């Protein structure tokens, strides 16, 4: 039997006003799907890219990739989950902004008892991203120094704590003193205000002229050049987002001139594309959370009906830590 529920959808690309609450019918789960009654849904910058049309999916469509809740139905071939299980996910077909939804079972993990639905919705996409960035894209070693942009954001505050847990010196950037203080409290070793300071010059000072072997840059257009200037010869530029706009027209000669640099443009989906890889990454994240080494910082809570306000606030650089829709 299908279930009638409310979900946020867009019919066209545009500003926050295109986000509309609509009634949708969720069909019975297909053979490999589960149906989830969601308790909390995560808000991520990628949701804004889909709303504006920077990233595209056929219209009309829902929004969101991250959530947590209770399994209320399972498809006939699903063996890993049962009705009543607490589950979470950070990478799904688009459409997490909904009270009830179907999801491929391969994209969900069971949620340990010690982790709340809200915390799960604040960390599955963001925390799994930090897992692959720090443990797979470039496997950080104790004692290393890194540059991490937007360190007071949702991904950023998890990165600060994960770096501290690894014994890594994270030099972060942010746009205000309040954000810099917050990142320092969460484990950043030093902070640079990238709206007022010369980042490469300050980084050179902080590292006694050494620079860093890896830069994690999710800001994109406005930080691309400065990030390359912070890398050691043969360093790795990890460009994993576009909060200020997409990086375009890259001149490969620049990578040669700045020291035989490497560049990667990774996405979470490529690192969690099997249930085994997803589970292994989630296990590492859950272990750090259960040990108290990573505490989720949820500074903005909304109702699903407030999706426009939530996205406007995130796009306007007014948030710190994670933003979550609390549904129950
Ligand atoms: N590739 C992947 O697998 C992957 C996965 C997850 C997230 N991401 C990316 O990681 C980034 C962080 O995601 P999040 O959801 O945690 O967001 P967030 O960091 O909480 O918010 C974005 C932050 O970016 C900074 N920023 C700099 N220039 C900006 C501008 N022109 N407009 C808006 N913000 C600007 C702001 O911090 P300041 O005010 O301090 O500058 C802002 O708070 C996003 O770019 C996202 O797309 C990528």
PDB file of N, CA, C and O and ligand atoms in Angstrom, residues 43-46 49 55 125-126 129 132 150-156 173-176 179 194-195 218-219 222 240-245 265-269 314-319 321, ligand 1:
ATOM      1  N   UNK A  43      20.863  19.051   6.092  1.00  0.00           N
ATOM      2  CA  UNK A  43      20.916  20.104   5.065  1.00  0.00           C
ATOM      3  C   UNK A  43      22.373  20.238   4.641  1.00  0.00           C
ATOM      4  O   UNK A  43      23.267  20.306   5.495  1.00  0.00           O
ATOM      5  N   UNK A  44      22.606  20.250   3.343  1.00  0.00           N
ATOM      6  CA  UNK A  44      23.974  20.333   2.828  1.00  0.00           C
ATOM      7  C   UNK A  44      24.070  21.334   1.698  1.00  0.00           C
ATOM      8  O   UNK A  44      23.089  21.590   0.998  1.00  0.00           O
ATOM      9  N   UNK A  45      25.282  21.844   1.519  1.00  0.00           N
ATOM     10  CA  UNK A  45      25.475  22.847   0.475  1.00  0.00           C
ATOM     11  C   UNK A  45      25.116  22.300  -0.902  1.00  0.00           C
ATOM     12  O   UNK A  45      24.639  23.033  -1.776  1.00  0.00           O
ATOM     13  N   UNK A  46      25.287  21.013  -1.102  1.00  0.00           N
ATOM     14  CA  UNK A  46      24.963  20.404  -2.407  1.00  0.00           C
ATOM     15  C   UNK A  46      23.476  20.584  -2.739  1.00  0.00           C
ATOM     16  O   UNK A  46      23.099  20.689  -3.907  1.00  0.00           O
ATOM     17  N   UNK A  49      23.202  23.645  -4.697  1.00  0.00           N
ATOM     18  CA  UNK A  49      23.646  23.516  -6.095  1.00  0.00           C
ATOM     19  C   UNK A  49      22.529  22.930  -6.962  1.00  0.00           C
ATOM     20  O   UNK A  49      22.344  23.319  -8.113  1.00  0.00           O
ATOM     21  N   UNK A  55      24.217  21.968 -10.311  1.00  0.00           N
ATOM     22  CA  UNK A  55      24.142  20.520 -10.556  1.00  0.00           C
ATOM     23  C   UNK A  55      22.712  20.243 -11.017  1.00  0.00           C
ATOM     24  O   UNK A  55      21.774  20.871 -10.514  1.00  0.00           O
ATOM     25  N   UNK A 125      26.449  12.515   5.647  1.00  0.00           N
ATOM     26  CA  UNK A 125      27.085  13.040   4.431  1.00  0.00           C
ATOM     27  C   UNK A 125      28.388  13.773   4.786  1.00  0.00           C
ATOM     28  O   UNK A 125      29.432  13.549   4.184  1.00  0.00           O
ATOM     29  N   UNK A 126      28.326  14.602   5.822  1.00  0.00           N
ATOM     30  CA  UNK A 126      29.486  15.440   6.150  1.00  0.00           C
ATOM     31  C   UNK A 126      30.622  14.612   6.765  1.00  0.00           C
ATOM     32  O   UNK A 126      31.789  14.783   6.423  1.00  0.00           O
ATOM     33  N   UNK A 129      32.236  12.285   4.357  1.00  0.00           N
ATOM     34  CA  UNK A 129      33.109  13.077   3.471  1.00  0.00           C
ATOM     35  C   UNK A 129      34.479  13.278   4.128  1.00  0.00           C
ATOM     36  O   UNK A 129      35.522  13.074   3.506  1.00  0.00           O
ATOM     37  N   UNK A 132      36.524  10.047   3.926  1.00  0.00           N
ATOM     38  CA  UNK A 132      37.263   9.733   2.686  1.00  0.00           C
ATOM     39  C   UNK A 132      38.351  10.759   2.401  1.00  0.00           C
ATOM     40  O   UNK A 132      39.421  10.409   1.897  1.00  0.00           O
ATOM     41  N   UNK A 150      36.950  26.934   5.085  1.00  0.00           N
ATOM     42  CA  UNK A 150      35.589  26.926   5.657  1.00  0.00           C
ATOM     43  C   UNK A 150      35.526  25.968   6.849  1.00  0.00           C
ATOM     44  O   UNK A 150      34.642  25.119   6.951  1.00  0.00           O
ATOM     45  N   UNK A 151      36.476  26.134   7.764  1.00  0.00           N
ATOM     46  CA  UNK A 151      36.647  25.173   8.861  1.00  0.00           C
ATOM     47  C   UNK A 151      35.564  25.247   9.932  1.00  0.00           C
ATOM     48  O   UNK A 151      35.501  24.369  10.797  1.00  0.00           O
ATOM     49  N   UNK A 152      34.716  26.277   9.905  1.00  0.00           N
ATOM     50  CA  UNK A 152      33.664  26.368  10.925  1.00  0.00           C
ATOM     51  C   UNK A 152      32.313  25.887  10.413  1.00  0.00           C
ATOM     52  O   UNK A 152      31.302  25.996  11.099  1.00  0.00           O
ATOM     53  N   UNK A 153      32.287  25.319   9.196  1.00  0.00           N
ATOM     54  CA  UNK A 153      31.026  24.860   8.614  1.00  0.00           C
ATOM     55  C   UNK A 153      30.670  23.450   9.073  1.00  0.00           C
ATOM     56  O   UNK A 153      31.287  22.896   9.995  1.00  0.00           O
ATOM     57  N   UNK A 154      29.666  22.876   8.417  1.00  0.00           N
ATOM     58  CA  UNK A 154      29.208  21.532   8.777  1.00  0.00           C
ATOM     59  C   UNK A 154      30.299  20.501   8.587  1.00  0.00           C
ATOM     60  O   UNK A 154      30.654  19.757   9.518  1.00  0.00           O
ATOM     61  N   UNK A 155      30.872  20.445   7.401  1.00  0.00           N
ATOM     62  CA  UNK A 155      31.996  19.530   7.151  1.00  0.00           C
ATOM     63  C   UNK A 155      33.199  19.986   7.980  1.00  0.00           C
ATOM     64  O   UNK A 155      33.913  19.172   8.577  1.00  0.00           O
ATOM     65  N   UNK A 156      33.400  21.297   8.040  1.00  0.00           N
ATOM     66  CA  UNK A 156      34.598  21.862   8.670  1.00  0.00           C
ATOM     67  C   UNK A 156      34.777  21.488  10.131  1.00  0.00           C
ATOM     68  O   UNK A 156      35.869  21.095  10.546  1.00  0.00           O
ATOM     69  N   UNK A 173      40.554  28.088   7.636  1.00  0.00           N
ATOM     70  CA  UNK A 173      40.155  29.448   7.250  1.00  0.00           C
ATOM     71  C   UNK A 173      38.677  29.627   7.551  1.00  0.00           C
ATOM     72  O   UNK A 173      37.918  28.664   7.594  1.00  0.00           O
ATOM     73  N   UNK A 174      38.274  30.878   7.778  1.00  0.00           N
ATOM     74  CA  UNK A 174      36.866  31.231   7.975  1.00  0.00           C
ATOM     75  C   UNK A 174      36.737  32.736   7.771  1.00  0.00           C
ATOM     76  O   UNK A 174      37.748  33.443   7.647  1.00  0.00           O
ATOM     77  N   UNK A 175      35.485  33.209   7.780  1.00  0.00           N
ATOM     78  CA  UNK A 175      35.256  34.609   7.398  1.00  0.00           C
ATOM     79  C   UNK A 175      35.029  35.557   8.571  1.00  0.00           C
ATOM     80  O   UNK A 175      34.827  36.748   8.360  1.00  0.00           O
ATOM     81  N   UNK A 176      35.022  35.049   9.808  1.00  0.00           N
ATOM     82  CA  UNK A 176      34.804  35.971  10.934  1.00  0.00           C
ATOM     83  C   UNK A 176      35.521  35.436  12.180  1.00  0.00           C
ATOM     84  O   UNK A 176      35.853  34.243  12.260  1.00  0.00           O
ATOM     85  N   UNK A 179      33.601  32.602  13.874  1.00  0.00           N
ATOM     86  CA  UNK A 179      33.789  31.301  13.220  1.00  0.00           C
ATOM     87  C   UNK A 179      35.193  30.754  13.509  1.00  0.00           C
ATOM     88  O   UNK A 179      35.376  29.549  13.707  1.00  0.00           O
ATOM     89  N   UNK A 194      40.217  34.411   5.827  1.00  0.00           N
ATOM     90  CA  UNK A 194      40.519  34.538   4.396  1.00  0.00           C
ATOM     91  C   UNK A 194      39.799  35.698   3.727  1.00  0.00           C
ATOM     92  O   UNK A 194      39.964  35.905   2.534  1.00  0.00           O
ATOM     93  N   UNK A 195      39.005  36.453   4.508  1.00  0.00           N
ATOM     94  CA  UNK A 195      38.399  37.648   3.909  1.00  0.00           C
ATOM     95  C   UNK A 195      39.233  38.897   4.210  1.00  0.00           C
ATOM     96  O   UNK A 195      39.035  39.938   3.590  1.00  0.00           O
ATOM     97  N   UNK A 218      36.769  23.443  -0.338  1.00  0.00           N
ATOM     98  CA  UNK A 218      35.374  23.284  -0.765  1.00  0.00           C
ATOM     99  C   UNK A 218      34.763  24.630  -1.139  1.00  0.00           C
ATOM    100  O   UNK A 218      33.586  24.706  -1.445  1.00  0.00           O
ATOM    101  N   UNK A 219      35.569  25.685  -1.091  1.00  0.00           N
ATOM    102  CA  UNK A 219      35.040  27.021  -1.383  1.00  0.00           C
ATOM    103  C   UNK A 219      35.064  27.269  -2.897  1.00  0.00           C
ATOM    104  O   UNK A 219      34.181  27.897  -3.459  1.00  0.00           O
ATOM    105  N   UNK A 222      36.694  31.273  -5.360  1.00  0.00           N
ATOM    106  CA  UNK A 222      37.401  32.390  -4.721  1.00  0.00           C
ATOM    107  C   UNK A 222      38.696  31.959  -4.022  1.00  0.00           C
ATOM    108  O   UNK A 222      39.513  32.808  -3.671  1.00  0.00           O
ATOM    109  N   UNK A 240      36.920  20.003  -3.399  1.00  0.00           N
ATOM    110  CA  UNK A 240      35.738  19.137  -3.215  1.00  0.00           C
ATOM    111  C   UNK A 240      34.429  19.906  -3.088  1.00  0.00           C
ATOM    112  O   UNK A 240      33.420  19.336  -2.652  1.00  0.00           O
ATOM    113  N   UNK A 241      34.409  21.166  -3.507  1.00  0.00           N
ATOM    114  CA  UNK A 241      33.140  21.893  -3.448  1.00  0.00           C
ATOM    115  C   UNK A 241      33.224  23.248  -4.118  1.00  0.00           C
ATOM    116  O   UNK A 241      34.309  23.676  -4.559  1.00  0.00           O
ATOM    117  N   UNK A 242      32.059  23.908  -4.199  1.00  0.00           N
ATOM    118  CA  UNK A 242      31.953  25.176  -4.941  1.00  0.00           C
ATOM    119  C   UNK A 242      31.134  26.221  -4.195  1.00  0.00           C
ATOM    120  O   UNK A 242      30.302  26.894  -4.784  1.00  0.00           O
ATOM    121  N   UNK A 243      31.324  26.373  -2.900  1.00  0.00           N
ATOM    122  CA  UNK A 243      30.461  27.298  -2.145  1.00  0.00           C
ATOM    123  C   UNK A 243      30.488  28.715  -2.730  1.00  0.00           C
ATOM    124  O   UNK A 243      29.496  29.427  -2.680  1.00  0.00           O
ATOM    125  N   UNK A 244      31.613  29.127  -3.325  1.00  0.00           N
ATOM    126  CA  UNK A 244      31.702  30.484  -3.884  1.00  0.00           C
ATOM    127  C   UNK A 244      31.527  30.476  -5.405  1.00  0.00           C
ATOM    128  O   UNK A 244      31.674  31.509  -6.049  1.00  0.00           O
ATOM    129  N   UNK A 245      31.254  29.314  -5.984  1.00  0.00           N
ATOM    130  CA  UNK A 245      31.151  29.177  -7.441  1.00  0.00           C
ATOM    131  C   UNK A 245      32.132  28.119  -7.928  1.00  0.00           C
ATOM    132  O   UNK A 245      33.096  27.775  -7.233  1.00  0.00           O
ATOM    133  N   UNK A 265      39.270  16.075  -7.853  1.00  0.00           N
ATOM    134  CA  UNK A 265      37.940  16.658  -7.624  1.00  0.00           C
ATOM    135  C   UNK A 265      37.025  15.489  -7.224  1.00  0.00           C
ATOM    136  O   UNK A 265      36.300  14.925  -8.040  1.00  0.00           O
ATOM    137  N   UNK A 266      37.114  15.083  -5.937  1.00  0.00           N
ATOM    138  CA  UNK A 266      36.414  13.869  -5.506  1.00  0.00           C
ATOM    139  C   UNK A 266      34.958  14.099  -5.125  1.00  0.00           C
ATOM    140  O   UNK A 266      34.566  15.220  -4.797  1.00  0.00           O
ATOM    141  N   UNK A 267      34.164  13.027  -5.147  1.00  0.00           N
ATOM    142  CA  UNK A 267      32.788  13.059  -4.623  1.00  0.00           C
ATOM    143  C   UNK A 267      32.581  11.828  -3.728  1.00  0.00           C
ATOM    144  O   UNK A 267      33.142  10.759  -3.980  1.00  0.00           O
ATOM    145  N   UNK A 268      31.752  12.025  -2.715  1.00  0.00           N
ATOM    146  CA  UNK A 268      31.504  10.961  -1.727  1.00  0.00           C
ATOM    147  C   UNK A 268      31.029   9.668  -2.378  1.00  0.00           C
ATOM    148  O   UNK A 268      31.467   8.574  -2.002  1.00  0.00           O
ATOM    149  N   UNK A 269      30.147   9.796  -3.377  1.00  0.00           N
ATOM    150  CA  UNK A 269      29.551   8.603  -3.995  1.00  0.00           C
ATOM    151  C   UNK A 269      30.594   7.629  -4.539  1.00  0.00           C
ATOM    152  O   UNK A 269      30.394   6.409  -4.512  1.00  0.00           O
ATOM    153  N   UNK A 314      22.127  29.117   4.936  1.00  0.00           N
ATOM    154  CA  UNK A 314      23.376  28.411   4.615  1.00  0.00           C
ATOM    155  C   UNK A 314      24.105  29.106   3.465  1.00  0.00           C
ATOM    156  O   UNK A 314      25.309  29.358   3.544  1.00  0.00           O
ATOM    157  N   UNK A 315      23.369  29.453   2.416  1.00  0.00           N
ATOM    158  CA  UNK A 315      23.991  30.115   1.259  1.00  0.00           C
ATOM    159  C   UNK A 315      24.546  31.485   1.635  1.00  0.00           C
ATOM    160  O   UNK A 315      25.528  31.944   1.059  1.00  0.00           O
ATOM    161  N   UNK A 316      23.921  32.123   2.642  1.00  0.00           N
ATOM    162  CA  UNK A 316      24.335  33.469   3.048  1.00  0.00           C
ATOM    163  C   UNK A 316      25.483  33.490   4.044  1.00  0.00           C
ATOM    164  O   UNK A 316      25.768  34.534   4.635  1.00  0.00           O
ATOM    165  N   UNK A 317      26.123  32.375   4.273  1.00  0.00           N
ATOM    166  CA  UNK A 317      27.298  32.250   5.169  1.00  0.00           C
ATOM    167  C   UNK A 317      26.955  32.586   6.613  1.00  0.00           C
ATOM    168  O   UNK A 317      27.821  32.990   7.375  1.00  0.00           O
ATOM    169  N   UNK A 318      25.681  32.426   6.971  1.00  0.00           N
ATOM    170  CA  UNK A 318      25.277  32.810   8.332  1.00  0.00           C
ATOM    171  C   UNK A 318      25.256  31.630   9.290  1.00  0.00           C
ATOM    172  O   UNK A 318      24.862  31.790  10.448  1.00  0.00           O
ATOM    173  N   UNK A 319      25.628  30.453   8.837  1.00  0.00           N
ATOM    174  CA  UNK A 319      25.557  29.271   9.709  1.00  0.00           C
ATOM    175  C   UNK A 319      26.933  28.901  10.239  1.00  0.00           C
ATOM    176  O   UNK A 319      27.965  29.262   9.671  1.00  0.00           O
ATOM    177  N   UNK A 321      28.657  25.093  11.976  1.00  0.00           N
ATOM    178  CA  UNK A 321      28.343  23.682  12.202  1.00  0.00           C
ATOM    179  C   UNK A 321      27.257  23.202  11.259  1.00  0.00           C
ATOM    180  O   UNK A 321      27.088  23.721  10.157  1.00  0.00           O
TER     181      UNK A 321
HETATM  182  N1  LIG B   1      32.688  16.486  -2.864  1.00  0.00           N
HETATM  183  C1  LIG B   1      32.085  15.947  -1.828  1.00  0.00           C
HETATM  184  O1  LIG B   1      32.061  14.722  -1.682  1.00  0.00           O
HETATM  185  C2  LIG B   1      31.444  16.845  -0.813  1.00  0.00           C
HETATM  186  C3  LIG B   1      30.720  16.289   0.235  1.00  0.00           C
HETATM  187  C4  LIG B   1      30.199  17.136   1.226  1.00  0.00           C
HETATM  188  C5  LIG B   1      30.371  18.521   1.129  1.00  0.00           C
HETATM  189  N2  LIG B   1      31.043  19.022   0.070  1.00  0.00           N
HETATM  190  C6  LIG B   1      31.274  20.469  -0.039  1.00  0.00           C
HETATM  191  O2  LIG B   1      31.833  20.918   1.178  1.00  0.00           O
HETATM  192  C7  LIG B   1      31.436  22.258   1.400  1.00  0.00           C
HETATM  193  C8  LIG B   1      30.891  22.395   2.803  1.00  0.00           C
HETATM  194  O3  LIG B   1      29.587  21.844   2.862  1.00  0.00           O
HETATM  195  P1  LIG B   1      28.641  22.118   4.104  1.00  0.00           P
HETATM  196  O4  LIG B   1      27.307  21.592   3.716  1.00  0.00           O
HETATM  197  O5  LIG B   1      29.313  21.644   5.334  1.00  0.00           O
HETATM  198  O6  LIG B   1      28.556  23.722   4.118  1.00  0.00           O
HETATM  199  P2  LIG B   1      29.212  24.739   5.175  1.00  0.00           P
HETATM  200  O7  LIG B   1      30.699  24.553   5.185  1.00  0.00           O
HETATM  201  O8  LIG B   1      28.478  24.635   6.455  1.00  0.00           O
HETATM  202  O9  LIG B   1      28.834  26.123   4.507  1.00  0.00           O
HETATM  203  C9  LIG B   1      29.632  26.633   3.477  1.00  0.00           C
HETATM  204  C10 LIG B   1      30.666  27.634   4.007  1.00  0.00           C
HETATM  205  O10 LIG B   1      31.501  28.006   2.923  1.00  0.00           O
HETATM  206  C11 LIG B   1      32.039  29.274   3.188  1.00  0.00           C
HETATM  207  N3  LIG B   1      31.975  30.127   2.000  1.00  0.00           N
HETATM  208  C12 LIG B   1      33.037  30.735   1.436  1.00  0.00           C
HETATM  209  N4  LIG B   1      32.649  31.488   0.406  1.00  0.00           N
HETATM  210  C13 LIG B   1      31.306  31.381   0.325  1.00  0.00           C
HETATM  211  C14 LIG B   1      30.338  31.970  -0.538  1.00  0.00           C
HETATM  212  N5  LIG B   1      30.676  32.812  -1.520  1.00  0.00           N
HETATM  213  N6  LIG B   1      29.039  31.653  -0.346  1.00  0.00           N
HETATM  214  C15 LIG B   1      28.672  30.805   0.625  1.00  0.00           C
HETATM  215  N7  LIG B   1      29.563  30.220   1.472  1.00  0.00           N
HETATM  216  C16 LIG B   1      30.877  30.515   1.325  1.00  0.00           C
HETATM  217  C17 LIG B   1      31.233  29.881   4.346  1.00  0.00           C
HETATM  218  O11 LIG B   1      32.062  29.869   5.506  1.00  0.00           O
HETATM  219  P3  LIG B   1      32.859  31.245   5.873  1.00  0.00           P
HETATM  220  O12 LIG B   1      31.790  32.252   6.203  1.00  0.00           O
HETATM  221  O13 LIG B   1      33.724  30.877   6.999  1.00  0.00           O
HETATM  222  O14 LIG B   1      33.607  31.614   4.630  1.00  0.00           O
HETATM  223  C18 LIG B   1      30.063  28.941   4.503  1.00  0.00           C
HETATM  224  O15 LIG B   1      29.581  28.898   5.813  1.00  0.00           O
HETATM  225  C19 LIG B   1      30.466  22.630   0.282  1.00  0.00           C
HETATM  226  O16 LIG B   1      31.181  23.290  -0.745  1.00  0.00           O
HETATM  227  C20 LIG B   1      30.004  21.282  -0.216  1.00  0.00           C
HETATM  228  O17 LIG B   1      29.556  21.305  -1.527  1.00  0.00           O
HETATM  229  C21 LIG B   1      31.573  18.215  -0.891  1.00  0.00           C
END
